[in-house]
Amino acid sequence: MVLQKRLDYGFNGYQVPHIPRATRSARRRGINRRKADGDGTCPFDLLATVAGKLLGEEGESSPDSTGSVRGKEQGAIVKGEKVKEDEDRSLKEKSYTEGCYERGFFISELVSQAPVVNRSLSELPHVQNDTISGPASVTMSSDCAEKFPFAKQFVNGESSGQNGNISSKTEREASGCGVFSSCTLDTESDKQMKIELSNSAKVSTYKEAAISSSKFPDIWDKKPSTLVTSDESVKLSLSTYPAPCKSFPLIRNDVKLAKKDDDENSGCTQPSTPNKASGSAPRVRDQPIKKLLASKYREENLKSDDEGHANSGRKTMHVYYNRNIDYKHQRSQRDFPFKKRKVFKCGSLSNSDKEMSTDGICSSPTDDLHGIASSSSKASSGGCTAAGTSVFNGGRAILRPGDSHVKFRIKSFRVPELFVDIPENATIGSLKALMEAVTAILGGGLRIGLVFQGKKVRDDNKTLLQTGISHDYKLDALGFSLEPNPVQTSQPLGADCRSCVLPYETPQPLTSRCPSPGTVVHTGIQQGRSDDHTGTSLSNFLESDHDSAPSPHYAALEKISANSRALVPLTAVNAEALSVVPLRKPKRSEATQRRIRRPFSVAEVEALVQAVEKLGTGRWRDVKLRAFDNAKHRTYVDLKDKWKTLVHTARISPQQRRGEPVPQELLDRVLTAHAYWSQQQAKQQMKQPSETYLLL
DNA sequence: CTTAGGG
DNA sequence: CCCTAAG
């Protein structure tokens, strides 16, 4: 028997177009690391720890690499450095380099190792509040999550640790689900294409049984299962740690987020119940598409192993190309995001732009399964180094005699589904970690971006909860994106595709690093948890962040995009001929991802006003430290800007104000403070010159 | 890196 | 929010 599963999972639009300006992003990152890392989360530590375990290396779980999760000013800086260090290490030296495959670091391994990690973390002195949120597990499974109760297994296995304070049970019950929306690929050259990494994997019966068996752990570890990617029979070893998992993870579309406090709301908007064939949550909109895709793809599946060079070895990649007929339609879809404002004006929401990330990355629910890639054309002008993924259908956009370059961009593509079960207090970094793995699988060269409710989440250290990704967050709100990896933004034309797709700076034959598709991979990530009670000034804000997060209309918008994309399978693709060519100098380049918009909450405004009243208007850095030290995403410039707008807001009539209304009382204080400090400043200016003058 | 301002 | 000039 075989499980005919189509694991089409979309990390909501793997958007590739933007090439971040190194300088700026670097600068910002630097700032964040040093100034605002005291939030109590250190995803990379976690990662490193896990990776270390998986790789059988020592020291990763040592206190020093995981410690000082929470710190004040100085501690934060130190920690920031550490984080950085860890980040580099984990990314370059461990998990994400070729070694991860060869050495078996993979999601699946993570799972099996979770317990270990748990323990080690719990022993860490510094982690106290931040860690130990009990089983922090990320379970990635094939769409048949129901059948493969990974999560459960997982939890059980995890609780072995002494610290599993938070009963796994609770977590499980309170888990919410989310769905990653999908992605689309779109080419610059007016040709849209879909690259489908489907693994309509078939799982042999015994396998299935084994997996679902309650003995999961044992079986899993000792019985490497075999997944057949398709009829063509691409065999994938499902072995777990320490055996290298060279397969493409079967990813599920649901994200279950456990919520410890709130058990009642089984905020599971999406019943975590087992899904049918598609394996995805019972979302209406998914149905049609999935079916469509499934049926169409199934046949084509795996044919391309040989043709789809982009796929290293066992990886099967499906490329679907939209015919011209569909083009217009798609085109309009593509542009959709930009018009969205008008179309879907859901005024009630405070952040009206949530539907669209500033860069045009639209992760709004309206995006159908394929995620309507929405980057503006110009925005994407940025060279797209979309690794080997950019496969084109033979004959279409191939190298031309004179102009040997075919330029296009990949807007998104689909990858297997991913089922994630992770506590809310896990960090964004954890999520990204998952994607990192996937990225690596895809060949790397891409950077992971996370989009939540249409907004880019840049702060890896923020917890899911803080980001608003809680047990009851709206489905579809969360999506991942792939961005060109700055490091290897450009590739020589015609260069071997494989060389282009190497993840990170480590040159490696793609084949050696690319796992095959059609495999179940699961990950267990132990994540520190920040203590809500000890939270300082901003903890509430962060929370409110989530509360005020706009999302109501998501459901309403769903249908809109449900069936918009007819896809036509692309036939053979010659990867060799399809080297990705980064477009030269993105003109104006929206290359840089604009930060997500995060409206200030009243609480934040309150804190800001208070701080300014005390410190004045010329000491934003101090204001930041004083009132927003824990709000990593609020830079002093942000605060200054906010103050600017506050003053403006206070001066205009209430009718003209927009967004979440700020209490008049606060606005009054703003004016008062502003007047006062302006005066002070004036005085200073008056004095300074005269004094110096006198001195002279 | 911080400030201050314009965009 | 972004970008820059300035200090």
XYZ file of C-alpha atoms in Angstrom, chain A residues 251-487:
237
model
C 6.217 19.385 5.143
C 2.867 19.993 6.399
C 0.913 23.030 6.050
C -0.087 23.535 9.560
C 1.677 25.247 12.238
C 0.669 24.318 15.612
C 1.585 26.644 18.261
C 1.242 25.551 21.747
C 0.075 27.998 24.213
C 0.806 27.300 27.741
C -1.328 29.763 29.590
C -4.375 29.565 27.667
C -5.519 26.078 27.477
C -9.077 26.759 27.076
C -9.030 28.317 23.794
C -8.018 25.534 21.863
C -7.222 28.392 19.715
C -6.860 25.889 17.133
C -8.585 27.756 14.520
C -7.619 24.947 12.446
C -8.428 21.786 14.074
C -5.281 19.933 14.339
C -7.247 17.054 13.328
C -5.842 14.865 10.784
C -6.317 16.044 7.363
C -7.280 14.161 4.413
C -5.202 13.458 1.528
C -3.958 16.901 1.118
C -2.830 16.793 4.600
C -3.502 20.397 5.031
C -5.844 21.972 7.361
C -9.344 21.978 6.145
C -9.116 25.270 4.596
C -11.617 25.747 2.002
C -9.467 27.614 -0.313
C -6.840 25.061 -0.256
C -8.984 22.343 -1.379
C -9.488 23.194 -4.954
C -5.992 24.096 -5.591
C -4.507 21.276 -3.847
C -6.577 18.904 -5.706
C -5.875 20.490 -8.917
C -2.254 20.522 -8.314
C -2.188 17.152 -6.929
C -3.820 15.595 -9.817
C -1.816 17.402 -12.332
C 1.383 17.003 -10.617
C 1.141 13.542 -9.615
C 1.615 12.366 -13.054
C 4.455 14.572 -13.822
C 5.975 13.994 -10.569
C 9.369 12.659 -10.537
C 9.760 12.513 -14.138
C 12.072 15.255 -13.798
C 14.572 13.801 -11.631
C 16.802 13.598 -14.527
C 15.509 16.525 -16.320
C 15.095 18.717 -13.411
C 18.696 19.237 -12.900
C 17.956 21.809 -10.465
C 17.282 18.993 -8.244
C 20.301 17.618 -6.933
C 20.240 13.999 -7.195
C 17.235 12.763 -5.461
C 15.426 15.921 -5.228
C 12.541 16.138 -7.492
C 11.492 19.402 -8.681
C 8.466 20.165 -10.615
C 8.107 23.126 -12.628
C 4.858 24.382 -13.720
C 4.533 26.920 -16.268
C 1.595 29.054 -16.835
C 0.546 29.408 -20.303
C 0.081 32.699 -21.804
C -3.543 32.301 -21.470
C -3.197 32.373 -17.856
C -0.671 34.963 -17.883
C -2.853 37.935 -17.857
C -4.801 36.624 -15.103
C -1.804 35.946 -13.124
C -0.362 39.179 -13.922
C -3.255 40.889 -12.439
C -2.945 38.726 -9.479
C 0.539 39.627 -9.161
C -0.283 43.211 -9.053
C -3.012 42.583 -6.716
C -1.179 43.443 -3.628
C -0.663 46.907 -4.759
C -4.253 47.509 -5.273
C -5.204 45.613 -2.324
C -5.590 48.644 -0.312
C -8.426 49.750 -2.318
C -9.908 46.458 -2.926
C -9.784 45.085 0.487
C -10.020 48.093 2.504
C -10.820 46.716 5.834
C -10.794 49.951 7.557
C -11.363 48.578 10.941
C -7.916 47.322 11.195
C -5.445 49.515 12.763
C -2.700 48.369 10.569
C -4.303 48.609 7.329
C -1.236 47.586 5.590
C -0.836 44.359 7.215
C -1.961 42.666 4.168
C 1.063 43.644 2.416
C 4.495 43.842 3.502
C 6.163 46.968 2.564
C 8.085 45.345 -0.073
C 5.154 44.145 -1.772
C 5.351 40.785 -0.363
C 1.875 39.850 0.085
C 1.064 37.207 2.447
C -2.429 38.185 2.877
C -4.862 35.463 3.079
C -6.012 36.404 -0.245
C -3.048 34.791 -1.568
C -4.146 31.588 -2.737
C -2.321 28.527 -2.098
C 0.320 29.620 -4.396
C 0.677 32.833 -2.742
C 0.425 35.572 -5.099
C 3.804 36.801 -5.270
C 3.418 40.398 -5.078
C 6.644 42.086 -5.297
C 6.467 44.929 -7.602
C 8.166 44.391 -10.798
C 10.610 47.062 -10.223
C 11.202 45.932 -6.788
C 12.233 42.669 -8.050
C 14.419 44.094 -10.601
C 17.019 43.224 -8.182
C 18.945 40.396 -9.482
C 17.427 37.207 -8.667
C 19.909 34.695 -7.847
C 17.318 32.282 -7.139
C 19.613 29.479 -7.145
C 19.103 26.592 -9.330
C 15.485 26.742 -8.748
C 14.973 28.929 -11.627
C 14.309 26.329 -14.083
C 12.678 27.199 -17.211
C 10.749 25.222 -19.551
C 12.708 24.089 -22.428
C 12.473 26.323 -25.382
C 10.869 29.153 -23.689
C 13.384 31.268 -22.118
C 16.611 29.816 -22.992
C 19.853 31.321 -23.731
C 19.827 33.165 -26.907
C 22.743 33.275 -29.217
C 23.765 36.841 -28.744
C 22.340 37.628 -25.473
C 23.181 34.590 -23.583
C 21.234 35.639 -20.605
C 17.757 34.976 -19.718
C 16.629 37.130 -16.967
C 13.785 36.388 -14.807
C 12.932 36.184 -11.268
C 11.368 33.669 -9.116
C 8.604 34.867 -7.102
C 7.783 31.831 -5.295
C 7.569 28.181 -5.470
C 6.132 25.415 -3.572
C 7.811 23.016 -1.367
C 6.469 20.193 0.641
C 4.327 20.846 3.561
C 5.635 21.396 6.911
C 4.036 20.548 10.101
C 5.340 22.467 12.954
C 4.534 22.176 16.553
C 6.313 24.754 18.489
C 5.644 26.725 21.604
C 4.721 30.304 21.321
C 7.691 31.391 23.140
C 9.963 29.889 20.659
C 11.602 32.569 18.704
C 11.223 33.664 15.218
C 14.655 32.422 14.823
C 13.421 28.963 15.473
C 10.986 29.220 12.681
C 13.611 30.515 10.461
C 15.785 27.700 11.480
C 13.309 25.375 9.968
C 13.326 27.277 6.853
C 17.019 27.374 6.890
C 17.015 23.692 6.707
C 14.607 23.749 3.897
C 16.583 26.321 2.137
C 19.633 24.268 2.438
C 17.763 21.447 0.966
C 16.684 23.502 -1.904
C 20.197 24.280 -2.614
C 20.760 27.259 -0.479
C 21.807 30.563 -1.734
C 18.713 31.921 -0.297
C 17.998 33.701 2.826
C 14.998 33.090 4.902
C 12.506 35.737 5.477
C 9.505 35.499 7.618
C 6.302 37.221 6.932
C 3.603 37.432 9.445
C 0.362 39.021 8.589
C 1.885 40.590 5.649
C 4.650 42.091 7.588
C 8.185 41.081 7.569
C 9.444 39.848 10.789
C 13.006 40.714 11.003
C 13.783 40.276 14.566
C 14.903 36.776 14.994
C 14.989 37.097 18.668
C 11.460 37.991 19.106
C 9.337 35.233 20.360
C 6.417 33.999 18.450
C 4.171 35.330 21.062
C 5.682 38.716 20.907
C 5.326 38.681 17.247
C 1.745 37.838 17.555
C 2.039 34.329 16.388
C 0.184 32.856 19.213
C -2.079 29.951 19.547
C -4.878 31.772 17.912
C -3.167 33.718 15.294
C -4.866 33.777 12.036
C -4.112 31.120 9.647
C -2.244 32.125 6.652
C -0.819 34.954 8.506
C 2.472 33.308 8.672
C 4.640 32.787 5.739
C 8.183 32.391 4.819
C 10.037 33.931 2.068
C 13.241 33.263 0.371
C 15.442 36.109 -0.364
C 18.589 36.115 -2.307
C 21.492 35.466 -0.178
C 23.602 38.557 -0.219
C 26.682 36.518 -0.146
